[in-house]
Structure formats: C-alpha cells, structure tokens
Amino acid sequence: MKTLNIGLVGYGFMGRTHSNAFLQAPRYFQLPYKPVLKALCARNADRAKAFADNWGYESIETDWRKLVERKDIDLIDIASTNDTHHDIAIAAAKAGKMVMCEKPLGRNAEEAKAMVAAVEAAKVPNSVWYNYRRVPAVVLLKHLLDEGKFGRIFHYRAKFLQDWTISADLPQGGEGLWRLDVKVAGSGVTGDLLAHCIDTALWLNGSISEVTAMTETFIKERKHNLTGKVEPVGIDDASAFLCRFKNGTLATFESTRYARGHKALYTLEINGEHASAAWDLHDLHRIQYFDHKDEGRVRGWRSVHITDSDHPYMKHWWVPGLQIGYEHTFIHQFADFVQAAAEGESIGPTFRDGLATDYVTDAVLKSAGTKKWETVPAA
Ligand SMILES: NC(=O)c1ccc[n+]([C@@H]2O[C@H](COP(=O)([O-])OP(=O)(O)OC[C@H]3O[C@@H](n4cnc5c(N)ncnc54)[C@H](O)[C@@H]3O)[C@@H](O)[C@H]2O)c1
C-alpha cells in the first residue's frame, strides 16, 4: 500500500485531535493510503520533540517553510493559529502538497480567496476542518433534508455559546489567548464560533444571500501578554445576526463567550413544512425530530439515538446503542479526505466552501459596523 506522509503544523488542541485522527482512521476505515506521521512543526523544539515522541511523529521542524519544502511530505495539515493559515496553505499548494487547514480558512475573505486560488491552480486535494459536518447525527439531518422530508424550510436557528472570557482580568494575546488578539484571530466569536454554525447551515440549507448583524465587545481593554501593556480589544465578544437564505429561509444566529454556564453549547434547529429537527453538541449523538406526517394520535417529538449500523459512519464503530464522541468527527473527516484524495478529488468542506463561510462572517462584521443589511457574495 502507498504511504501518505503527513506534516502537521501546530501541537495545540487541534494538533492533538488531528494526530489522533491520523492514527485511528486506518484502524476503523479501509484507506487507500497508509498515513505516516512524518513530521511535526512547531516553533519550540523541546516541546515539538515531546509532542512528536508522544504521538509517534518521525521528525520535527521548527520553521513551517522547511516543512513545506520537504520532498518526503505529501500532505500539509495546518492546525496552527489563524494568522498562519494563509501563508502556509499557499506555500504548500505551490509545492504541490495536499492541504488540510483548520477553520476559519482565512482571517477574512480576502485571505481565503487567495488560498482558494492557490489550491485550485495547483489542483491539490484540499479541505477545511469544519468537523461538525461529520457528526453522524448532523449527517443524518443532511440526508433527511436532501430526501425532502422537511419540505420547504421556513426557519433555521443556530447558537454557539461559551463563557470563558467574562473576567476583565483575563489578558489577551500569546499562548492560549490568541483568540482575543484580533491581529492573530481576525475576529472574535464571529470567525471562531459562528463560522462553525455558518458552515453547517450552508451545507444543510444552501447559500445565505443577505445578513444584518450586531456585535459587542464587552471588555474594551485588556493587558496584552506579549507587550505587557493594556491595549484595546479588537475582537467581537458577542455576535448575533438575522439572515435570509437563497431558498427563502429566515434564520437567526447567535454566539458569545459571555453566556455564564455554557462551555461549548452549539445548537441548531430547522423548521420545515412537514418536519422539524433540533441538534446540540452536548448530546451530539441524538436528534430531536418531529414529523407532521405521523398519525395524529401518536404525533410528537422523538429523540433519535444515532448509533445503529445504518446511521452515517456508525457501522465502522461499536454495536448499536453505543455512542461515539467529538474526536470521531476528525477521524471521519480524515478518512473521507484520504479516500477522495486517492482519486485526486477534494471532499467538502473544500477551501471554496471555507471561502463561502468567510464571505458570510465578513458580511456579518461589516453589517455590525454599517447597521445595514449586507449582501453576501457567492463563493
Ligand atoms: N475544528 C474545530 O472545532 C476547532 C477547534 C479549535 C480550534 N480550531 C482552529 O484550529 C487552529 C488552532 O487552534 P487550537 O485551539 O489548536 O490552538 P492552540 O493555541 O491550542 O494551538 C495553536 C498552535 O499553533 C502553533 N503555532 C502558532 N504559530 C505558529 C507558527 N508560526 N509555526 C508553527 N506553529 C505555530 C502554536 O505553537 C500552537 O501549537 C485555529 O485556527 C482554530 O481556529 C478549530
């Protein structure tokens, strides 16, 4: 079997989920290539070495440019901070590597557009790690929607709530806190959390044509960890928007890091002519489903446990009734990516899909400034 030599950039939270996916995918899925953890790249050599030893990477690099130049790497996987995605992805595509990149694709649509141009010009398989597309329950929703079970979709509602930045003493910038530094992150919850909700929504319900939004930065200044000075906060702490989908659906999206008690509550609900469904990340293996075509006497909301072997991805895992979790979404995405890459194809979300989400997040941030409805360009 041919090998697929992987060079990973970044050893943080996502570096771990991706490394786990590279190791687990060939054990549960039939892959056309054998993934090889060839090199790990991070700036601190000692920590890179410790991570490489723990996960079984054969070598380390401390400069991503060296990693991209290496002839023995087939796939560059970008799991580093948002400010690095653009340069690494473009260099990797120019070097003819396959590219997987964490979300958001760019800090803004302009960056993402250049990244799309690079992978499409190089014709290399590419994908963005919007992993919620590979929760079995969310995939089932997609199948039900595509089969027309919901009929016309009137409403789409999504939220992503957290509470970890409420303290005014929390600094911004540097390790662990780069999400509060607008230069590194690009935006706050809009690009970080709402981007996930938007990607799922575009996949399930088609494109968004216009948005009107409001954002807020509750804590206006924070000490910057890298400069030691108190500096203005440039990110949005909370973001909410109304939008219209091209198919006529009305929708609301909300995200914040100030919802006390909520750690990572991603919820979505769809209301159609014949059916409704709701899903949330805390109960990720279930959908709540209402079908108006059920016999009236027993009609009601049902809670479907997505663990049977005829549910998406589940035949690869345990016996019916036993569930899987968050880390499996990355395993599914990597397995799908490798299977398509063997045919020279890309799986969604592609870089172009990532650009579509960046167009929406850009329009949301623009609308929050102009206080007007903003049109979303087609990707
Ligand atoms: N798909 C998801 O659900 C999900 C979840 C969390 C984060 N993310 C995304 O993944 C990316 C990483 O986030 P994280 O939570 O793992 O962050 P993290 O802070 O845990 O890790 C970031 C990593 O980037 C590395 N890095 C930064 N600059 C670098 C450079 N120039 N060269 C090499 N390495 C560099 C850091 O050393 C660190 O290892 C971000 O783009 C984030 O938006 C996605």
Tab-separated table of C-alpha atoms and ligand atoms in Angstrom:
chain	number	residue	atom	x	y	z
A	1	MET	CA	0.000	0.000	0.000
A	2	LYS	CA	1.198	3.517	-0.806
A	3	THR	CA	2.018	5.785	2.116
A	4	LEU	CA	0.644	9.252	2.780
A	5	ASN	CA	3.341	11.237	4.553
A	6	ILE	CA	1.858	13.899	6.817
A	7	GLY	CA	3.467	17.115	8.013
A	8	LEU	CA	1.459	18.722	10.811
A	9	VAL	CA	1.841	22.371	11.821
A	10	GLY	CA	0.833	23.165	15.419
A	11	TYR	CA	0.705	20.946	18.500
A	12	GLY	CA	-2.134	22.555	20.439
A	13	PHE	CA	-5.732	21.461	20.869
A	14	MET	CA	-6.263	20.755	17.171
A	15	GLY	CA	-2.805	19.228	16.710
A	16	ARG	CA	-3.967	16.548	19.141
A	17	THR	CA	-7.367	15.914	17.513
A	18	HIS	CA	-5.750	15.641	14.074
A	19	SER	CA	-2.913	13.372	15.236
A	20	ASN	CA	-5.461	11.094	16.861
A	21	ALA	CA	-7.405	11.029	13.563
A	22	PHE	CA	-4.290	10.095	11.553
A	23	LEU	CA	-3.625	7.185	13.893
A	24	GLN	CA	-7.199	5.941	14.284
A	25	ALA	CA	-8.613	6.347	10.763
A	26	PRO	CA	-6.737	3.384	9.201
A	27	ARG	CA	-7.814	1.153	12.088
A	28	TYR	CA	-11.539	1.716	11.507
A	29	PHE	CA	-11.775	2.630	7.806
A	30	GLN	CA	-10.344	0.986	4.713
A	31	LEU	CA	-7.976	3.612	3.399
A	32	PRO	CA	-6.175	3.583	0.053
A	33	TYR	CA	-3.027	5.008	1.683
A	34	LYS	CA	-1.217	4.219	4.915
A	35	PRO	CA	-0.956	7.516	6.851
A	36	VAL	CA	2.563	8.131	8.168
A	37	LEU	CA	3.161	10.778	10.843
A	38	LYS	CA	6.300	12.059	9.145
A	39	ALA	CA	6.963	15.444	10.740
A	40	LEU	CA	5.595	17.791	13.368
A	41	CYS	CA	6.303	21.506	13.061
A	42	ALA	CA	6.189	23.991	15.928
A	43	ARG	CA	8.488	26.820	16.918
A	44	ASN	CA	9.662	25.448	20.277
A	45	ALA	CA	11.978	22.485	19.537
A	46	ASP	CA	11.803	20.880	23.001
A	47	ARG	CA	8.031	20.948	23.095
A	48	ALA	CA	7.789	19.850	19.477
A	49	LYS	CA	10.051	16.880	20.287
A	50	ALA	CA	7.933	15.917	23.312
A	51	PHE	CA	4.738	16.077	21.220
A	52	ALA	CA	6.371	14.131	18.377
A	53	ASP	CA	7.512	11.406	20.796
A	54	ASN	CA	4.076	11.128	22.391
A	55	TRP	CA	2.202	10.791	19.092
A	56	GLY	CA	4.851	8.960	17.076
A	57	TYR	CA	5.986	11.634	14.586
A	58	GLU	CA	9.263	10.579	12.952
A	59	SER	CA	10.853	14.052	12.937
A	60	ILE	CA	10.353	17.704	13.853
A	61	GLU	CA	10.765	21.066	12.144
A	62	THR	CA	10.743	24.464	13.828
A	63	ASP	CA	10.010	26.506	10.683
A	64	TRP	CA	6.952	25.645	8.591
A	65	ARG	CA	8.797	26.791	5.441
A	66	LYS	CA	11.273	23.921	5.879
A	67	LEU	CA	8.391	21.505	6.363
A	68	VAL	CA	6.693	22.669	3.163
A	69	GLU	CA	9.967	22.340	1.202
A	70	ARG	CA	10.495	18.728	2.275
A	71	LYS	CA	10.209	16.274	-0.612
A	72	ASP	CA	9.093	13.456	1.700
A	73	ILE	CA	5.833	15.187	2.748
A	74	ASP	CA	2.598	14.591	0.781
A	75	LEU	CA	0.038	16.366	2.972
A	76	ILE	CA	0.454	19.586	4.941
A	77	ASP	CA	-2.044	19.811	7.784
A	78	ILE	CA	-2.441	23.305	9.268
A	79	ALA	CA	-3.521	23.221	12.926
A	80	SER	CA	-1.860	26.486	13.931
A	81	THR	CA	-3.345	29.887	14.762
A	82	ASN	CA	-5.487	31.752	12.208
A	83	ASP	CA	-2.733	34.238	11.243
A	84	THR	CA	-0.629	31.367	9.838
A	85	HIS	CA	-3.230	29.681	7.614
A	86	HIS	CA	-2.858	31.915	4.535
A	87	ASP	CA	0.916	31.779	4.101
A	88	ILE	CA	1.313	28.087	4.926
A	89	ALA	CA	-1.580	26.926	2.735
A	90	ILE	CA	-0.423	28.926	-0.283
A	91	ALA	CA	3.188	27.744	0.056
A	92	ALA	CA	2.021	24.148	0.498
A	93	ALA	CA	-0.206	24.290	-2.582
A	94	LYS	CA	2.622	25.838	-4.637
A	95	ALA	CA	4.851	22.959	-3.519
A	96	GLY	CA	2.207	20.538	-4.851
A	97	LYS	CA	1.165	19.216	-1.427
A	98	MET	CA	-2.343	18.214	-0.439
A	99	VAL	CA	-3.597	20.700	2.159
A	100	MET	CA	-5.925	20.368	5.100
A	101	CYS	CA	-6.463	23.591	7.042
A	102	GLU	CA	-8.185	24.453	10.285
A	103	LYS	CA	-11.076	26.878	10.313
A	104	PRO	CA	-11.668	29.728	9.709
A	105	LEU	CA	-9.896	29.335	6.350
A	106	GLY	CA	-8.612	32.930	6.347
A	107	ARG	CA	-8.830	35.755	8.884
A	108	ASN	CA	-11.091	37.329	6.264
A	109	ALA	CA	-12.440	36.519	2.812
A	110	GLU	CA	-9.550	38.267	1.071
A	111	GLU	CA	-7.071	35.824	2.613
A	112	ALA	CA	-9.381	32.901	1.923
A	113	LYS	CA	-9.796	33.911	-1.738
A	114	ALA	CA	-6.044	33.761	-2.314
A	115	MET	CA	-5.913	30.366	-0.593
A	116	VAL	CA	-8.679	29.011	-2.840
A	117	ALA	CA	-6.860	30.330	-5.917
A	118	ALA	CA	-3.648	28.584	-4.815
A	119	VAL	CA	-5.146	25.109	-4.214
A	120	GLU	CA	-7.306	25.280	-7.325
A	121	ALA	CA	-4.366	26.387	-9.519
A	122	ALA	CA	-2.219	23.577	-8.105
A	123	LYS	CA	-5.155	21.099	-8.377
A	124	VAL	CA	-4.309	19.614	-4.979
A	125	PRO	CA	-6.851	17.893	-2.721
A	126	ASN	CA	-7.896	20.345	-0.015
A	127	SER	CA	-10.278	20.560	2.911
A	128	VAL	CA	-11.138	22.816	5.858
A	129	TRP	CA	-11.654	21.178	9.256
A	130	TYR	CA	-15.290	22.182	9.822
A	131	ASN	CA	-15.657	18.907	11.657
A	132	TYR	CA	-19.315	19.242	12.737
A	133	ARG	CA	-20.281	18.183	9.209
A	134	ARG	CA	-19.112	14.738	10.274
A	135	VAL	CA	-21.168	14.208	13.401
A	136	PRO	CA	-23.324	11.175	12.447
A	137	ALA	CA	-26.490	12.919	13.713
A	138	VAL	CA	-25.767	16.023	11.613
A	139	VAL	CA	-25.097	13.863	8.553
A	140	LEU	CA	-28.440	12.132	9.133
A	141	LEU	CA	-30.110	15.555	9.180
A	142	LYS	CA	-28.474	16.320	5.839
A	143	HIS	CA	-29.807	13.064	4.378
A	144	LEU	CA	-33.341	13.774	5.649
A	145	LEU	CA	-33.224	17.310	4.219
A	146	ASP	CA	-31.916	16.099	0.840
A	147	GLU	CA	-34.668	13.459	0.701
A	148	GLY	CA	-37.238	16.266	1.075
A	149	LYS	CA	-38.582	15.025	4.424
A	150	PHE	CA	-38.871	18.615	5.723
A	151	GLY	CA	-40.460	20.146	2.623
A	152	ARG	CA	-39.962	23.877	2.365
A	153	ILE	CA	-37.635	25.214	5.090
A	154	PHE	CA	-39.073	28.257	6.868
A	155	HIS	CA	-36.629	28.703	9.753
A	156	TYR	CA	-33.022	27.903	10.659
A	157	ARG	CA	-31.751	28.798	14.129
A	158	ALA	CA	-28.219	28.323	15.450
A	159	LYS	CA	-26.267	29.299	18.563
A	160	PHE	CA	-22.755	28.709	19.857
A	161	LEU	CA	-22.378	29.754	23.484
A	162	GLN	CA	-19.340	29.860	25.785
A	163	ASP	CA	-18.416	31.720	28.985
A	164	TRP	CA	-14.606	31.713	29.281
A	165	THR	CA	-13.776	35.414	28.705
A	166	ILE	CA	-16.111	37.044	31.242
A	167	SER	CA	-13.314	38.070	33.650
A	168	ALA	CA	-11.931	41.546	32.917
A	169	ASP	CA	-8.590	40.327	34.361
A	170	LEU	CA	-8.102	37.831	31.561
A	171	PRO	CA	-5.231	39.074	29.356
A	172	GLN	CA	-5.243	38.962	25.560
A	173	GLY	CA	-2.670	37.522	23.162
A	174	GLY	CA	0.008	34.855	23.289
A	175	GLU	CA	-0.271	31.194	24.088
A	176	GLY	CA	-3.795	30.045	24.845
A	177	LEU	CA	-5.207	33.576	24.481
A	178	TRP	CA	-4.522	34.379	20.839
A	179	ARG	CA	-8.290	34.203	20.166
A	180	LEU	CA	-8.634	37.589	21.939
A	181	ASP	CA	-5.952	39.214	19.771
A	182	VAL	CA	-7.629	40.485	16.590
A	183	LYS	CA	-4.363	40.552	14.614
A	184	VAL	CA	-3.932	36.813	15.116
A	185	ALA	CA	-7.560	35.668	15.188
A	186	GLY	CA	-9.032	38.017	12.546
A	187	SER	CA	-12.248	38.386	14.548
A	188	GLY	CA	-13.830	37.162	17.772
A	189	VAL	CA	-16.756	34.813	18.099
A	190	THR	CA	-17.905	35.568	14.535
A	191	GLY	CA	-14.916	33.860	12.900
A	192	ASP	CA	-14.263	31.420	15.725
A	193	LEU	CA	-17.673	30.034	16.740
A	194	LEU	CA	-20.306	31.368	14.337
A	195	ALA	CA	-18.129	30.165	11.469
A	196	HIS	CA	-18.924	26.590	12.567
A	197	CYS	CA	-22.670	27.347	12.672
A	198	ILE	CA	-22.487	29.025	9.268
A	199	ASP	CA	-20.573	26.189	7.614
A	200	THR	CA	-23.110	23.614	8.849
A	201	ALA	CA	-26.011	25.841	7.760
A	202	LEU	CA	-24.626	26.413	4.254
A	203	TRP	CA	-24.137	22.670	3.890
A	204	LEU	CA	-27.608	21.777	5.154
A	205	ASN	CA	-29.675	24.590	3.691
A	206	GLY	CA	-27.754	26.233	0.835
A	207	SER	CA	-26.334	29.718	0.473
A	208	ILE	CA	-27.097	32.832	2.513
A	209	SER	CA	-27.944	35.911	0.459
A	210	GLU	CA	-28.046	38.771	2.997
A	211	VAL	CA	-27.375	39.467	6.681
A	212	THR	CA	-27.955	42.144	9.290
A	213	ALA	CA	-25.899	41.910	12.450
A	214	MET	CA	-24.904	43.340	15.782
A	215	THR	CA	-21.701	42.681	17.688
A	216	GLU	CA	-20.399	43.816	21.069
A	217	THR	CA	-17.033	43.988	22.783
A	218	PHE	CA	-17.959	43.936	26.473
A	219	ILE	CA	-14.417	44.337	27.845
A	220	LYS	CA	-12.806	47.132	25.832
A	221	GLU	CA	-9.193	46.873	27.068
A	222	ARG	CA	-7.072	44.004	28.276
A	223	LYS	CA	-3.412	43.548	29.125
A	224	HIS	CA	-1.579	42.079	26.135
A	225	ASN	CA	0.542	39.095	27.118
A	226	LEU	CA	3.223	39.786	24.507
A	227	THR	CA	3.684	43.546	25.030
A	228	GLY	CA	2.801	43.674	28.757
A	229	LYS	CA	0.699	46.796	28.029
A	230	VAL	CA	-3.029	47.384	28.397
A	231	GLU	CA	-4.331	47.544	24.818
A	232	PRO	CA	-7.727	47.964	23.134
A	233	VAL	CA	-9.584	44.712	22.447
A	234	GLY	CA	-10.288	44.407	18.706
A	235	ILE	CA	-12.412	41.282	18.662
A	236	ASP	CA	-16.174	40.868	18.940
A	237	ASP	CA	-17.092	39.200	22.260
A	238	ALA	CA	-20.656	38.531	21.119
A	239	SER	CA	-22.295	38.461	17.692
A	240	ALA	CA	-25.856	37.963	16.531
A	241	PHE	CA	-27.332	38.172	13.071
A	242	LEU	CA	-30.507	37.715	11.094
A	243	CYS	CA	-30.266	36.404	7.577
A	244	ARG	CA	-32.142	35.240	4.534
A	245	PHE	CA	-31.116	32.104	2.693
A	246	LYS	CA	-31.324	31.962	-1.104
A	247	ASN	CA	-34.178	29.404	-0.720
A	248	GLY	CA	-36.207	31.933	1.309
A	249	THR	CA	-35.482	30.541	4.806
A	250	LEU	CA	-35.354	33.140	7.596
A	251	ALA	CA	-32.615	32.489	10.109
A	252	THR	CA	-31.041	33.697	13.333
A	253	PHE	CA	-27.513	33.021	14.540
A	254	GLU	CA	-26.017	33.966	17.906
A	255	SER	CA	-22.654	33.463	19.529
A	256	THR	CA	-20.960	34.748	22.670
A	257	ARG	CA	-18.227	33.963	25.176
A	258	TYR	CA	-20.323	35.660	27.914
A	259	ALA	CA	-23.149	33.131	28.426
A	260	ARG	CA	-22.365	32.175	32.030
A	261	GLY	CA	-22.544	28.420	32.498
A	262	HIS	CA	-22.193	27.476	28.844
A	263	LYS	CA	-18.867	25.938	27.797
A	264	ALA	CA	-19.403	24.897	24.176
A	265	LEU	CA	-23.120	24.760	23.507
A	266	TYR	CA	-23.636	24.572	19.766
A	267	THR	CA	-27.346	24.150	18.976
A	268	LEU	CA	-29.291	24.193	15.745
A	269	GLU	CA	-32.956	23.864	14.845
A	270	ILE	CA	-34.699	23.589	11.497
A	271	ASN	CA	-38.444	24.129	10.977
A	272	GLY	CA	-39.851	22.871	7.704
A	273	GLU	CA	-43.289	22.462	6.192
A	274	HIS	CA	-43.544	18.760	7.138
A	275	ALA	CA	-40.955	18.287	9.873
A	276	SER	CA	-38.697	19.961	12.413
A	277	ALA	CA	-35.412	18.843	13.904
A	278	ALA	CA	-33.037	20.030	16.596
A	279	TRP	CA	-29.486	19.006	17.464
A	280	ASP	CA	-26.985	20.098	20.094
A	281	LEU	CA	-23.327	19.402	20.707
A	282	HIS	CA	-23.821	18.344	24.324
A	283	ASP	CA	-25.999	15.467	23.158
A	284	LEU	CA	-24.307	15.066	19.816
A	285	HIS	CA	-25.459	11.505	19.105
A	286	ARG	CA	-29.171	12.447	19.201
A	287	ILE	CA	-31.554	14.425	17.018
A	288	GLN	CA	-34.922	15.618	18.218
A	289	TYR	CA	-37.302	15.058	15.315
A	290	PHE	CA	-40.955	15.924	14.704
A	291	ASP	CA	-42.751	14.583	11.635
A	292	HIS	CA	-46.163	16.112	10.945
A	293	LYS	CA	-46.986	13.149	8.662
A	294	ASP	CA	-47.078	10.794	11.679
A	295	GLU	CA	-50.511	9.540	12.702
A	296	GLY	CA	-52.103	12.360	14.751
A	297	ARG	CA	-52.775	10.297	17.878
A	298	VAL	CA	-49.087	9.486	18.381
A	299	ARG	CA	-47.552	12.529	16.741
A	300	GLY	CA	-44.859	14.187	18.839
A	301	TRP	CA	-41.171	14.955	19.200
A	302	ARG	CA	-38.983	11.873	19.128
A	303	SER	CA	-35.438	11.617	20.337
A	304	VAL	CA	-33.470	9.506	17.881
A	305	HIS	CA	-30.287	7.864	19.184
A	306	ILE	CA	-27.891	7.802	16.215
A	307	THR	CA	-25.972	4.606	16.953
A	308	ASP	CA	-27.359	1.950	14.608
A	309	SER	CA	-25.246	0.457	11.854
A	310	ASP	CA	-27.475	2.061	9.196
A	311	HIS	CA	-26.751	5.507	10.646
A	312	PRO	CA	-23.950	7.533	8.980
A	313	TYR	CA	-20.439	6.254	9.863
A	314	MET	CA	-21.748	4.033	12.681
A	315	LYS	CA	-21.051	0.674	11.053
A	316	HIS	CA	-17.359	1.488	11.496
A	317	TRP	CA	-17.710	1.716	15.271
A	318	TRP	CA	-19.328	-0.269	18.072
A	319	VAL	CA	-22.527	-2.299	18.359
A	320	PRO	CA	-25.914	-0.497	18.078
A	321	GLY	CA	-26.766	1.551	21.164
A	322	LEU	CA	-23.156	2.509	21.933
A	323	GLN	CA	-22.208	6.031	21.019
A	324	ILE	CA	-19.122	7.846	19.816
A	325	GLY	CA	-17.902	11.399	20.501
A	326	TYR	CA	-16.189	14.610	19.437
A	327	GLU	CA	-12.855	13.118	18.386
A	328	HIS	CA	-14.575	10.820	15.893
A	329	THR	CA	-15.637	13.769	13.739
A	330	PHE	CA	-11.970	14.383	12.923
A	331	ILE	CA	-11.386	10.677	12.228
A	332	HIS	CA	-14.348	10.688	9.809
A	333	GLN	CA	-13.122	13.800	8.022
A	334	PHE	CA	-9.606	12.460	7.619
A	335	ALA	CA	-10.873	9.063	6.377
A	336	ASP	CA	-13.138	10.774	3.818
A	337	PHE	CA	-10.292	13.075	2.764
A	338	VAL	CA	-7.853	10.223	2.130
A	339	GLN	CA	-10.418	8.187	0.193
A	340	ALA	CA	-11.173	11.142	-2.108
A	341	ALA	CA	-7.515	12.188	-2.395
A	342	ALA	CA	-6.663	8.780	-3.859
A	343	GLU	CA	-8.896	9.758	-6.799
A	344	GLY	CA	-7.380	13.262	-6.945
A	345	GLU	CA	-10.615	14.699	-5.502
A	346	SER	CA	-11.392	17.002	-2.563
A	347	ILE	CA	-14.123	16.406	-0.014
A	348	GLY	CA	-16.276	19.179	1.391
A	349	PRO	CA	-15.778	21.437	3.132
A	350	THR	CA	-13.256	22.391	0.452
A	351	PHE	CA	-11.281	25.631	0.568
A	352	ARG	CA	-14.008	27.125	-1.666
A	353	ASP	CA	-16.600	26.131	0.971
A	354	GLY	CA	-14.353	27.770	3.590
A	355	LEU	CA	-14.368	30.950	1.485
A	356	ALA	CA	-18.191	30.873	1.411
A	357	THR	CA	-18.218	30.943	5.229
A	358	ASP	CA	-15.631	33.745	5.308
A	359	TYR	CA	-17.860	35.766	2.968
A	360	VAL	CA	-20.720	35.413	5.452
A	361	THR	CA	-18.574	36.293	8.503
A	362	ASP	CA	-17.135	39.325	6.655
A	363	ALA	CA	-20.693	40.465	5.802
A	364	VAL	CA	-21.753	39.990	9.451
A	365	LEU	CA	-18.871	42.129	10.736
A	366	LYS	CA	-19.486	44.740	8.036
A	367	SER	CA	-23.198	44.913	8.863
A	368	ALA	CA	-22.450	45.319	12.583
A	369	GLY	CA	-20.499	48.454	11.585
A	370	THR	CA	-22.822	49.906	8.958
A	371	LYS	CA	-26.023	48.864	10.843
A	372	LYS	CA	-27.433	47.935	7.435
A	373	TRP	CA	-28.349	44.736	5.589
A	374	GLU	CA	-25.293	43.471	3.683
A	375	THR	CA	-25.282	41.205	0.640
A	376	VAL	CA	-23.169	38.047	0.810
A	377	PRO	CA	-21.091	37.401	-2.336
A	378	ALA	CA	-21.203	33.928	-3.908
A	379	ALA	CA	-18.011	31.907	-3.388
B	1	LIG	N1	-12.389	22.493	14.144
B	1	LIG	C1	-12.580	22.894	15.385
B	1	LIG	O1	-13.555	22.545	16.021
B	1	LIG	C2	-11.549	23.777	16.035
B	1	LIG	C3	-11.464	23.828	17.437
B	1	LIG	C4	-10.443	24.611	17.995
B	1	LIG	C5	-9.594	25.335	17.181
B	1	LIG	N2	-9.739	25.296	15.836
B	1	LIG	C6	-8.823	26.045	14.955
B	1	LIG	O2	-7.556	25.360	14.963
B	1	LIG	C7	-6.486	26.295	14.923
B	1	LIG	C8	-5.597	26.064	16.146
B	1	LIG	O3	-6.383	26.245	17.315
B	1	LIG	P1	-6.032	25.486	18.685
B	1	LIG	O4	-7.249	25.548	19.543
B	1	LIG	O5	-5.393	24.173	18.400
B	1	LIG	O6	-4.971	26.495	19.255
B	1	LIG	P2	-3.792	26.229	20.279
B	1	LIG	O7	-3.468	27.551	20.882
B	1	LIG	O8	-4.110	25.080	21.170
B	1	LIG	O9	-2.598	25.783	19.320
B	1	LIG	C9	-2.112	26.656	18.343
B	1	LIG	C10	-0.827	26.078	17.818
B	1	LIG	O10	-0.345	26.908	16.766
B	1	LIG	C11	1.065	26.898	16.846
B	1	LIG	N3	1.639	27.982	16.060
B	1	LIG	C12	1.322	29.308	16.054
B	1	LIG	N4	2.111	29.961	15.189
B	1	LIG	C13	2.921	29.038	14.610
B	1	LIG	C14	3.959	29.084	13.633
B	1	LIG	N5	4.326	30.242	13.071
B	1	LIG	N6	4.584	27.929	13.282
B	1	LIG	C15	4.219	26.755	13.845
B	1	LIG	N7	3.254	26.645	14.786
B	1	LIG	C16	2.626	27.764	15.161
B	1	LIG	C17	1.289	27.029	18.341
B	1	LIG	O11	2.586	26.684	18.694
B	1	LIG	C18	0.278	26.002	18.862
B	1	LIG	O12	0.826	24.701	18.834
B	1	LIG	C19	-7.140	27.673	14.853
B	1	LIG	O13	-7.200	28.072	13.510
B	1	LIG	C20	-8.536	27.445	15.415
B	1	LIG	O14	-9.488	28.364	14.932
B	1	LIG	C21	-10.702	24.520	15.266
